[in-house]
Structure formats: C-alpha cells, structure tokens
mmCIF file of C-alpha atoms (C1' of nucleotides) in Angstrom:
data_model
loop_
_atom_site.group_PDB
_atom_site.id
_atom_site.type_symbol
_atom_site.label_atom_id
_atom_site.label_comp_id
_atom_site.label_asym_id
_atom_site.label_seq_id
_atom_site.Cartn_x
_atom_site.Cartn_y
_atom_site.Cartn_z
ATOM 1 C CA MET A 1 21.060 -102.765 -17.997
ATOM 2 C CA THR A 2 22.976 -103.629 -21.140
ATOM 3 C CA SER A 3 20.551 -104.477 -23.894
ATOM 4 C CA THR A 4 17.164 -105.054 -22.298
ATOM 5 C CA ASP A 5 14.338 -102.700 -23.057
ATOM 6 C CA PRO A 6 13.947 -100.311 -20.165
ATOM 7 C CA THR A 7 10.226 -100.108 -20.958
ATOM 8 C CA PRO A 8 8.570 -103.263 -22.238
ATOM 9 C CA PRO A 9 5.910 -102.729 -24.894
ATOM 10 C CA LEU A 10 2.691 -101.264 -23.530
ATOM 11 C CA ARG A 11 -0.483 -102.868 -24.736
ATOM 12 C CA PRO A 12 -3.404 -100.575 -25.489
ATOM 13 C CA THR A 13 -6.002 -102.554 -23.637
ATOM 14 C CA ARG A 14 -9.603 -101.615 -23.049
ATOM 15 C CA GLN A 15 -8.789 -100.702 -19.454
ATOM 16 C CA ARG A 16 -5.875 -98.466 -20.327
ATOM 17 C CA ARG A 17 -7.854 -96.705 -22.960
ATOM 18 C CA ALA A 18 -10.693 -96.183 -20.524
ATOM 19 C CA VAL A 19 -8.425 -94.620 -17.935
ATOM 20 C CA VAL A 20 -6.728 -92.331 -20.431
ATOM 21 C CA GLU A 21 -10.067 -91.246 -21.740
ATOM 22 C CA ALA A 22 -11.446 -90.662 -18.279
ATOM 23 C CA MET A 23 -8.494 -88.394 -17.592
ATOM 24 C CA THR A 24 -9.636 -86.107 -20.351
ATOM 25 C CA SER A 25 -13.054 -85.706 -18.802
ATOM 26 C CA PHE A 26 -12.046 -83.421 -15.952
ATOM 27 C CA ALA A 27 -9.614 -80.589 -15.499
ATOM 28 C CA ASP A 28 -8.834 -80.716 -11.819
ATOM 29 C CA PHE A 29 -6.857 -83.150 -9.717
ATOM 30 C CA ARG A 30 -8.575 -86.407 -8.745
ATOM 31 C CA SER A 31 -7.553 -89.311 -6.613
ATOM 32 C CA ALA A 32 -7.109 -92.791 -8.014
ATOM 33 C CA GLN A 33 -10.194 -93.888 -6.140
ATOM 34 C CA ASP A 34 -12.231 -91.033 -7.578
ATOM 35 C CA ILE A 35 -11.136 -92.015 -11.039
ATOM 36 C CA HIS A 36 -11.955 -95.630 -10.390
ATOM 37 C CA GLU A 37 -15.424 -94.622 -9.295
ATOM 38 C CA LEU A 38 -15.823 -92.333 -12.268
ATOM 39 C CA LEU A 39 -15.004 -95.218 -14.585
ATOM 40 C CA GLY A 40 -17.588 -97.357 -12.882
ATOM 41 C CA GLU A 41 -20.286 -94.738 -13.346
ATOM 42 C CA ARG A 42 -19.432 -94.474 -17.014
ATOM 43 C CA GLY A 43 -19.865 -98.196 -17.388
ATOM 44 C CA ASP A 44 -16.159 -98.850 -17.925
ATOM 45 C CA GLN A 45 -15.545 -101.487 -15.329
ATOM 46 C CA VAL A 46 -11.846 -101.385 -14.421
ATOM 47 C CA GLY A 47 -10.217 -102.964 -11.374
ATOM 48 C CA LEU A 48 -8.911 -100.583 -8.759
ATOM 49 C CA ALA A 49 -5.443 -102.099 -8.900
ATOM 50 C CA THR A 50 -5.389 -101.542 -12.622
ATOM 51 C CA VAL A 51 -6.358 -97.922 -12.195
ATOM 52 C CA TYR A 52 -3.464 -97.457 -9.801
ATOM 53 C CA ARG A 53 -1.078 -99.241 -12.127
ATOM 54 C CA THR A 54 -2.184 -97.282 -15.152
ATOM 55 C CA LEU A 55 -1.972 -93.937 -13.412
ATOM 56 C CA GLN A 56 1.500 -94.814 -12.293
ATOM 57 C CA ARG A 57 2.567 -95.607 -15.810
ATOM 58 C CA LEU A 58 1.021 -92.424 -17.121
ATOM 59 C CA ALA A 59 2.772 -90.429 -14.449
ATOM 60 C CA GLU A 60 6.117 -91.999 -15.239
ATOM 61 C CA ALA A 61 5.549 -91.245 -18.882
ATOM 62 C CA GLY A 62 4.868 -87.639 -17.944
ATOM 63 C CA GLU A 63 1.375 -87.748 -19.357
ATOM 64 C CA VAL A 64 -0.279 -86.900 -16.072
ATOM 65 C CA ASP A 65 0.773 -84.759 -13.149
ATOM 66 C CA VAL A 66 0.754 -86.144 -9.645
ATOM 67 C CA LEU A 67 0.302 -84.064 -6.550
ATOM 68 C CA ARG A 68 -0.076 -84.952 -2.901
ATOM 69 C CA THR A 69 -2.899 -83.610 -0.832
ATOM 70 C CA GLU A 70 -2.179 -82.327 2.626
ATOM 71 C CA GLU A 71 -3.190 -85.778 3.848
ATOM 72 C CA GLY A 72 -0.717 -87.540 1.623
ATOM 73 C CA GLU A 73 -3.181 -88.859 -0.900
ATOM 74 C CA ALA A 74 -1.974 -88.898 -4.498
ATOM 75 C CA ILE A 75 -4.088 -86.942 -6.961
ATOM 76 C CA TYR A 76 -3.789 -86.955 -10.732
ATOM 77 C CA ARG A 77 -4.506 -84.721 -13.678
ATOM 78 C CA ARG A 78 -3.691 -84.843 -17.376
ATOM 79 C CA CYS A 79 -1.054 -82.316 -18.325
ATOM 80 C CA SER A 80 0.920 -80.712 -21.061
ATOM 81 C CA GLU A 81 4.344 -82.136 -21.695
ATOM 82 C CA SER A 82 6.633 -79.285 -20.823
ATOM 83 C CA HIS A 83 7.784 -78.387 -17.361
ATOM 84 C CA HIS A 84 5.169 -76.344 -15.548
ATOM 85 C CA HIS A 85 3.511 -75.657 -12.222
ATOM 86 C CA HIS A 86 -0.051 -75.322 -11.005
ATOM 87 C CA LEU A 87 -2.272 -72.663 -9.655
ATOM 88 C CA VAL A 88 -4.966 -74.585 -7.832
ATOM 89 C CA CYS A 89 -8.199 -73.337 -6.317
ATOM 90 C CA ARG A 90 -8.389 -74.429 -2.707
ATOM 91 C CA SER A 91 -12.132 -74.516 -2.827
ATOM 92 C CA CYS A 92 -13.173 -76.034 -6.164
ATOM 93 C CA GLY A 93 -9.910 -77.462 -7.448
ATOM 94 C CA ALA A 94 -9.912 -75.465 -10.676
ATOM 95 C CA THR A 95 -6.386 -75.621 -11.992
ATOM 96 C CA VAL A 96 -4.307 -73.407 -14.239
ATOM 97 C CA GLU A 97 -0.957 -74.545 -15.559
ATOM 98 C CA VAL A 98 1.596 -71.812 -15.169
ATOM 99 C CA GLU A 99 5.217 -71.422 -16.108
ATOM 100 C CA GLY A 100 7.846 -68.818 -16.449
ATOM 101 C CA PRO A 101 11.573 -68.377 -16.489
ATOM 102 C CA THR A 102 11.616 -66.402 -13.263
ATOM 103 C CA VAL A 103 11.246 -69.273 -10.829
ATOM 104 C CA GLU A 104 13.330 -71.594 -12.920
ATOM 105 C CA ARG A 105 16.141 -69.104 -12.846
ATOM 106 C CA TRP A 106 15.707 -68.366 -9.186
ATOM 107 C CA THR A 107 15.802 -71.991 -8.055
ATOM 108 C CA ARG A 108 18.809 -72.671 -10.226
ATOM 109 C CA SER A 109 20.739 -69.763 -8.810
ATOM 110 C CA ILE A 110 19.830 -70.585 -5.215
ATOM 111 C CA ALA A 111 20.984 -74.148 -5.733
ATOM 112 C CA ALA A 112 24.189 -73.049 -7.387
ATOM 113 C CA GLU A 113 24.861 -70.650 -4.554
ATOM 114 C CA HIS A 114 24.889 -73.593 -2.148
ATOM 115 C CA GLY A 115 26.746 -75.903 -4.454
ATOM 116 C CA TYR A 116 23.816 -78.231 -5.137
ATOM 117 C CA ALA A 117 23.814 -80.006 -8.493
ATOM 118 C CA GLU A 118 21.197 -81.797 -10.599
ATOM 119 C CA VAL A 119 18.534 -79.437 -9.411
ATOM 120 C CA SER A 120 14.832 -80.059 -9.671
ATOM 121 C CA HIS A 121 11.951 -78.488 -7.815
ATOM 122 C CA THR A 122 8.290 -78.682 -7.001
ATOM 123 C CA LEU A 123 6.090 -75.632 -6.779
ATOM 124 C CA GLU A 124 2.349 -75.329 -6.401
ATOM 125 C CA ILE A 125 0.343 -72.223 -5.830
ATOM 126 C CA PHE A 126 -2.958 -72.332 -3.966
ATOM 127 C CA GLY A 127 -5.637 -69.713 -3.802
ATOM 128 C CA THR A 128 -9.301 -68.981 -4.259
ATOM 129 C CA CYS A 129 -10.348 -68.738 -7.877
ATOM 130 C CA PRO A 130 -12.524 -65.910 -9.167
ATOM 131 C CA ALA A 131 -15.594 -68.139 -9.312
ATOM 132 C CA CYS A 132 -15.264 -69.165 -5.670
ATOM 133 C CA ALA A 133 -14.236 -65.800 -4.275
ATOM 134 C CA MET B 1 -17.075 -71.563 18.828
ATOM 135 C CA THR B 2 -18.274 -68.818 21.169
ATOM 136 C CA SER B 3 -16.092 -68.721 24.231
ATOM 137 C CA THR B 4 -14.136 -71.977 24.334
ATOM 138 C CA ASP B 5 -10.379 -71.889 24.143
ATOM 139 C CA PRO B 6 -9.266 -72.666 20.629
ATOM 140 C CA THR B 7 -6.061 -74.089 22.078
ATOM 141 C CA PRO B 8 -6.356 -75.698 25.485
ATOM 142 C CA PRO B 9 -3.292 -75.284 27.696
ATOM 143 C CA LEU B 10 -0.361 -77.437 26.618
ATOM 144 C CA ARG B 11 1.377 -79.277 29.367
ATOM 145 C CA PRO B 12 5.157 -79.577 29.163
ATOM 146 C CA THR B 13 5.366 -83.258 29.880
ATOM 147 C CA ARG B 14 8.420 -85.458 29.797
ATOM 148 C CA GLN B 15 7.333 -86.874 26.443
ATOM 149 C CA ARG B 16 6.781 -83.528 24.810
ATOM 150 C CA ARG B 17 10.082 -82.239 26.017
ATOM 151 C CA ALA B 18 11.802 -85.347 24.735
ATOM 152 C CA VAL B 19 10.318 -84.928 21.267
ATOM 153 C CA VAL B 20 11.169 -81.246 21.067
ATOM 154 C CA GLU B 21 14.683 -81.975 22.184
ATOM 155 C CA ALA B 22 15.062 -84.821 19.727
ATOM 156 C CA MET B 23 14.070 -82.443 16.961
ATOM 157 C CA THR B 24 17.085 -80.318 17.717
ATOM 158 C CA SER B 25 19.431 -83.242 17.287
ATOM 159 C CA PHE B 26 19.258 -83.463 13.521
ATOM 160 C CA ALA B 27 19.056 -81.008 10.657
ATOM 161 C CA ASP B 28 17.353 -83.004 7.929
ATOM 162 C CA PHE B 29 13.810 -84.237 7.536
ATOM 163 C CA ARG B 30 12.818 -87.354 9.459
ATOM 164 C CA SER B 31 9.663 -89.405 9.593
ATOM 165 C CA ALA B 32 7.613 -89.738 12.757
ATOM 166 C CA GLN B 33 8.687 -93.351 12.981
ATOM 167 C CA ASP B 34 12.355 -92.405 12.671
ATOM 168 C CA ILE B 35 11.940 -89.907 15.461
ATOM 169 C CA HIS B 36 10.153 -92.442 17.596
ATOM 170 C CA GLU B 37 13.014 -94.857 17.096
ATOM 171 C CA LEU B 38 15.575 -92.160 17.787
ATOM 172 C CA LEU B 39 13.868 -91.425 21.083
ATOM 173 C CA GLY B 40 13.987 -95.080 21.996
ATOM 174 C CA GLU B 41 17.714 -95.267 21.327
ATOM 175 C CA ARG B 42 18.302 -92.235 23.503
ATOM 176 C CA GLY B 43 16.461 -93.910 26.328
ATOM 177 C CA ASP B 44 13.479 -91.560 26.113
ATOM 178 C CA GLN B 45 10.668 -94.057 25.864
ATOM 179 C CA VAL B 46 7.727 -92.334 24.152
ATOM 180 C CA GLY B 47 4.695 -94.003 22.635
ATOM 181 C CA LEU B 48 4.422 -93.831 18.856
ATOM 182 C CA ALA B 49 0.973 -92.278 19.010
ATOM 183 C CA THR B 50 2.319 -89.581 21.288
ATOM 184 C CA VAL B 51 5.134 -88.842 18.881
ATOM 185 C CA TYR B 52 2.592 -88.400 16.100
ATOM 186 C CA ARG B 53 0.386 -86.227 18.253
ATOM 187 C CA THR B 54 3.259 -84.071 19.409
ATOM 188 C CA LEU B 55 4.656 -83.578 15.932
ATOM 189 C CA GLN B 56 1.217 -82.549 14.769
ATOM 190 C CA ARG B 57 0.956 -79.961 17.510
ATOM 191 C CA LEU B 58 4.415 -78.647 16.733
ATOM 192 C CA ALA B 59 3.577 -78.427 13.068
ATOM 193 C CA GLU B 60 0.364 -76.546 13.754
ATOM 194 C CA ALA B 61 2.288 -74.197 15.977
ATOM 195 C CA GLY B 62 4.722 -73.633 13.121
ATOM 196 C CA GLU B 63 7.650 -74.902 15.116
ATOM 197 C CA VAL B 64 8.450 -77.686 12.703
ATOM 198 C CA ASP B 65 8.182 -77.996 8.938
ATOM 199 C CA VAL B 66 6.326 -80.901 7.393
ATOM 200 C CA LEU B 67 7.085 -82.279 3.965
ATOM 201 C CA ARG B 68 5.786 -85.261 2.079
ATOM 202 C CA THR B 69 8.138 -87.770 0.542
ATOM 203 C CA GLU B 70 7.467 -89.019 -2.937
ATOM 204 C CA GLU B 71 5.741 -91.951 -1.284
ATOM 205 C CA GLY B 72 3.442 -89.765 0.731
ATOM 206 C CA GLU B 73 5.124 -90.221 4.073
ATOM 207 C CA ALA B 74 5.215 -87.145 6.298
ATOM 208 C CA ILE B 75 8.676 -85.984 7.353
ATOM 209 C CA TYR B 76 9.504 -83.354 9.935
ATOM 210 C CA ARG B 77 12.236 -80.893 10.724
ATOM 211 C CA ARG B 78 12.609 -78.024 13.165
ATOM 212 C CA CYS B 79 12.502 -74.656 11.461
ATOM 213 C CA SER B 80 12.796 -70.965 11.777
ATOM 214 C CA GLU B 81 9.579 -69.065 12.189
ATOM 215 C CA SER B 82 9.416 -66.977 9.066
ATOM 216 C CA HIS B 83 8.164 -68.130 5.703
ATOM 217 C CA HIS B 84 10.845 -70.018 3.834
ATOM 218 C CA HIS B 85 11.531 -72.913 1.530
ATOM 219 C CA HIS B 86 14.002 -75.782 1.447
ATOM 220 C CA LEU B 87 16.892 -76.876 -0.635
ATOM 221 C CA VAL B 88 17.146 -80.586 0.092
ATOM 222 C CA CYS B 89 19.858 -83.048 -0.884
ATOM 223 C CA ARG B 90 18.278 -85.972 -2.653
ATOM 224 C CA SER B 91 20.982 -88.286 -1.464
ATOM 225 C CA CYS B 92 21.732 -87.421 2.168
ATOM 226 C CA GLY B 93 18.856 -85.182 3.077
ATOM 227 C CA ALA B 94 21.021 -82.204 4.067
ATOM 228 C CA THR B 95 18.722 -79.213 4.095
ATOM 229 C CA VAL B 96 19.218 -75.504 3.668
ATOM 230 C CA GLU B 97 16.450 -73.045 4.401
ATOM 231 C CA VAL B 98 16.163 -70.523 1.628
ATOM 232 C CA GLU B 99 14.019 -67.504 1.035
ATOM 233 C CA GLY B 100 13.816 -64.489 -1.124
ATOM 234 C CA PRO B 101 11.394 -61.958 -2.455
ATOM 235 C CA THR B 102 11.683 -63.161 -6.036
ATOM 236 C CA VAL B 103 9.461 -66.220 -5.796
ATOM 237 C CA GLU B 104 7.086 -64.594 -3.392
ATOM 238 C CA ARG B 105 6.596 -61.792 -5.847
ATOM 239 C CA TRP B 106 6.320 -64.133 -8.804
ATOM 240 C CA THR B 107 3.671 -66.380 -7.276
ATOM 241 C CA ARG B 108 1.674 -63.388 -6.144
ATOM 242 C CA SER B 109 1.694 -61.852 -9.573
ATOM 243 C CA ILE B 110 0.831 -65.095 -11.327
ATOM 244 C CA ALA B 111 -2.098 -65.613 -8.986
ATOM 245 C CA ALA B 112 -3.291 -62.065 -9.425
ATOM 246 C CA GLU B 113 -3.072 -62.437 -13.168
ATOM 247 C CA HIS B 114 -5.600 -65.258 -12.985
ATOM 248 C CA GLY B 115 -7.756 -63.586 -10.370
ATOM 249 C CA TYR B 116 -6.887 -65.998 -7.559
ATOM 250 C CA ALA B 117 -7.045 -64.592 -4.041
ATOM 251 C CA GLU B 118 -5.670 -65.642 -0.658
ATOM 252 C CA VAL B 119 -2.596 -67.043 -2.251
ATOM 253 C CA SER B 120 -0.204 -69.450 -0.627
ATOM 254 C CA HIS B 121 2.349 -71.766 -2.121
ATOM 255 C CA THR B 122 4.678 -74.642 -1.564
ATOM 256 C CA LEU B 123 8.125 -74.842 -3.077
ATOM 257 C CA GLU B 124 10.921 -77.277 -2.488
ATOM 258 C CA ILE B 125 14.175 -77.550 -4.348
ATOM 259 C CA PHE B 126 15.971 -80.860 -4.656
ATOM 260 C CA GLY B 127 19.518 -81.495 -5.738
ATOM 261 C CA THR B 128 22.775 -83.182 -4.854
ATOM 262 C CA CYS B 129 24.713 -81.379 -2.156
ATOM 263 C CA PRO B 130 28.435 -80.676 -2.484
ATOM 264 C CA ALA B 131 29.327 -83.466 -0.068
ATOM 265 C CA CYS B 132 27.394 -86.066 -2.062
ATOM 266 C CA ALA B 133 28.366 -84.885 -5.521
ATOM 267 C "C1'" DC C 1 -0.375 -82.874 51.955
ATOM 268 C "C1'" DT C 2 -4.500 -84.645 49.660
ATOM 269 C "C1'" DC C 3 -8.099 -84.582 46.659
ATOM 270 C "C1'" DC C 4 -10.154 -83.514 42.109
ATOM 271 C "C1'" DG C 5 -10.957 -82.809 37.307
ATOM 272 C "C1'" DG C 6 -9.057 -82.226 33.211
ATOM 273 C "C1'" DT C 7 -4.882 -83.492 30.349
ATOM 274 C "C1'" DT C 8 -1.891 -86.819 28.561
ATOM 275 C "C1'" DT C 9 -0.276 -91.258 27.631
ATOM 276 C "C1'" DG C 10 0.298 -95.770 25.453
ATOM 277 C "C1'" DA C 11 -1.013 -100.368 23.973
ATOM 278 C "C1'" DC C 12 -3.805 -101.845 20.596
ATOM 279 C "C1'" DA C 13 -7.450 -101.810 17.283
ATOM 280 C "C1'" DA C 14 -9.084 -99.671 13.285
ATOM 281 C "C1'" DT C 15 -8.621 -96.831 8.888
ATOM 282 C "C1'" DC C 16 -7.391 -96.152 4.504
ATOM 283 C "C1'" DG C 17 -4.610 -95.434 0.509
ATOM 284 C "C1'" DT C 18 -1.724 -98.239 -2.017
ATOM 285 C "C1'" DT C 19 0.781 -102.356 -3.468
ATOM 286 C "C1'" DC C 20 1.324 -107.332 -3.893
ATOM 287 C "C1'" DT C 21 -0.059 -112.039 -5.323
ATOM 288 C "C1'" DC C 22 -1.325 -115.135 -8.510
ATOM 289 C "C1'" DA C 23 -4.374 -117.611 -11.345
ATOM 290 C "C1'" DA C 24 -7.163 -116.563 -15.281
ATOM 291 C "C1'" DC C 25 -7.191 -113.850 -19.551
ATOM 292 C "C1'" DT C 26 -5.870 -111.277 -23.900
ATOM 293 C "C1'" DG C 27 -3.783 -109.955 -27.985
ATOM 294 C "C1'" DA C 28 -0.328 -109.948 -31.256
ATOM 295 C "C1'" DT C 29 2.411 -113.233 -33.810
ATOM 296 C "C1'" DC C 30 3.539 -117.362 -36.199
ATOM 297 C "C1'" DG D 1 -5.701 -121.895 -33.632
ATOM 298 C "C1'" DA D 2 -1.474 -122.472 -30.723
ATOM 299 C "C1'" DT D 3 1.889 -119.763 -28.152
ATOM 300 C "C1'" DC D 4 3.625 -116.684 -24.805
ATOM 301 C "C1'" DA D 5 4.653 -112.365 -22.682
ATOM 302 C "C1'" DG D 6 2.044 -108.643 -21.072
ATOM 303 C "C1'" DT D 7 -2.429 -107.691 -18.338
ATOM 304 C "C1'" DT D 8 -6.097 -107.958 -15.325
ATOM 305 C "C1'" DG D 9 -8.817 -108.291 -10.974
ATOM 306 C "C1'" DA D 10 -10.245 -110.105 -6.472
ATOM 307 C "C1'" DG D 11 -8.635 -110.164 -2.362
ATOM 308 C "C1'" DA D 12 -4.803 -110.371 0.882
ATOM 309 C "C1'" DA D 13 -1.136 -107.755 2.655
ATOM 310 C "C1'" DC D 14 1.156 -103.502 3.941
ATOM 311 C "C1'" DG D 15 2.444 -99.405 6.225
ATOM 312 C "C1'" DA D 16 1.603 -94.901 7.784
ATOM 313 C "C1'" DT D 17 -1.505 -92.657 10.520
ATOM 314 C "C1'" DT D 18 -5.439 -92.014 13.628
ATOM 315 C "C1'" DG D 19 -8.897 -93.490 17.003
ATOM 316 C "C1'" DT D 20 -10.052 -95.741 21.518
ATOM 317 C "C1'" DC D 21 -10.165 -95.778 26.265
ATOM 318 C "C1'" DA D 22 -8.634 -96.997 30.716
ATOM 319 C "C1'" DA D 23 -4.789 -95.864 33.588
ATOM 320 C "C1'" DA D 24 -1.228 -92.426 34.918
ATOM 321 C "C1'" DC D 25 -0.241 -87.708 35.715
ATOM 322 C "C1'" DC D 26 -0.341 -82.722 36.949
ATOM 323 C "C1'" DG D 27 -1.341 -78.525 39.094
ATOM 324 C "C1'" DG D 28 -4.316 -75.970 41.768
ATOM 325 C "C1'" DA D 29 -7.952 -75.792 45.482
ATOM 326 C "C1'" DG D 30 -8.930 -76.929 50.083
#
DNA sequence: CTCCGGTTTGACAATCGTTCTCAACTGATC
DNA sequence: GATCAGTTGAGAACGATTGTCAAACCGGAG
C-alpha cells in the first residue's frame, strides 16, 4: 500500500476489445452469459471466465453500470461517466439514464438528519415504456 | 385461474412461528442462512429449505423487506407496511426506514417525462452511522 | 377419538451464476 | 528471439437458492 501500483497495467487484448465493443452494440442491460453468447454469435470467441473478468474490470473502472435482477443475477450496460440513475422498461429493457439534483439533495439531507456519513445511494426506476404500453 | 385460491390457507406451524419471531429479534438485514443459524442457536430447529420458503412467503406478503447485497445474496428484515426506503450503515448494518414525498414525486415526474407508465422504484441509501463513524 | 386429504417439512440432490485453478499463451521490452 | 508479467480458457469448485419426495402433521368430518 506504499508504492505499488493499485492497478497494474491493463493489456488491450483481442478479448478485451471484443467485450468492450460488444457492449456498444446494445442499449439495455444484459447478463454476462448473454454477452458471452453474443460474442460467440459475432464470431469473437471469448471464454466465459474472461467475459466475467472483463466486465468486472469495466465495472470497477466505472465504464459500465451493474444492476441486479430480482433473481440476483448481475446485468451490465455501458454508461456515461457521471453519477446517474436508470429508468428501465420492465417489459423490453429499454433504458434511459436520468439524473437530477433533487434526489441527490434529498438523500444527502436524510442521511445527515440521522447522522450518517459518507453517503452513497442506489436508485432505479422501473416502468413500462411508451413502445410497450 | 378461474376459481382456485390464489393463496392457499397458510398454516401457523411451529417453524413459521419461529421464523417470524426470529425476524423480530434483530433490526438489520440478515441472509436466509444467518437466520437459519440464528434459529438453530435459539434451539428452534428449522430446516434451511423451510427458512427460505417462509422468508419468501413473508416477502410476498410484504411483511419483510428483501435487499440484495453487492454479491447478489438476498437479505431480509421485518418492515412496516407502507412504502419506504432504507438508510443502511455500511459497516454495522444498522438500518433506518425513511420515506418522504420528495423522491416519490421526483421519480413519478421523471418517468412521466419519458412516457413510462406503471412506475415503481427501488432506492437504498448507504452510509456510516454515527456509532461507526 | 379416529380417520382422511391436503399442507408442510426436511434431508438431499440438483441448478445456476460466478469464481477459482493452473498450465499454456501473448505482447511489450530488451 | 529471449524474457517475464499480465492473460486466457477449460473445467473444477463454490455458494446461494430451489426442487424432490416420502414422512410427519393438522384440522375438520364422521
């Protein structure tokens, strides 16, 4: 913890590039397995373990968002860098990134009111999108 | 789907009572396995599968809240009946139920703005409680 | 009280998403 | 082209959760 690199150099391998690229090919949340399958169909053979590893890295780096389905499965989606939330269609998965000072302020004040520090929060909105209505 | 009971009668067995009672003995979120263990320590021997089943029933009935840990594990906690959210201590798990019209209004308006209907949402706030600070 | 049919239980197997292992491989560097 | 840390992938291992199914249980009818 004194002088070692916290993040060792990342090599831009064929597999990593393939995963990153695949992430740009859809706009909703997909599971690691889905993405693995998608890669296969495209002809980019990538091991399942590698897909998991890569998604993890991307998530840590804040380049993809991770959500949990009701069943506890992790699902991923590329995302913008700033803090935001999602409005997700329950039926087709169509996702809109949303943000706004209102919630941020509200959560902060609620936390402060109870003396909680280092506040973070998760918020997802679900609904039926216009196309699926 | 025509005349069958959607919810067959629930029998108040020893096991079910034990689980319900155990749920009142702590205020933070616990995993099914934790609760199973807790029951064992108390002397209330209940099968793990039964604990899972019972917690599921309770959750469906809205008598307990279910959350997912970062790792995807389901954790449970008894809760009040009305819609609310949680302010959870990252370090000790101490939980406060919070609510307020602000977020409810905000999510509704955001959803409306994008034409999403039948809106619901999940929101959890994490922080360090005063005792752990 | 006893019998009966549906409910519940629990030990154990089976799923399934995810992570681990480890030998083979790759790419940047000298 | 030799070197070496970072990577990969096949398959085993894991851990939470759910399914299976025979035995135990319960409450009402007789």
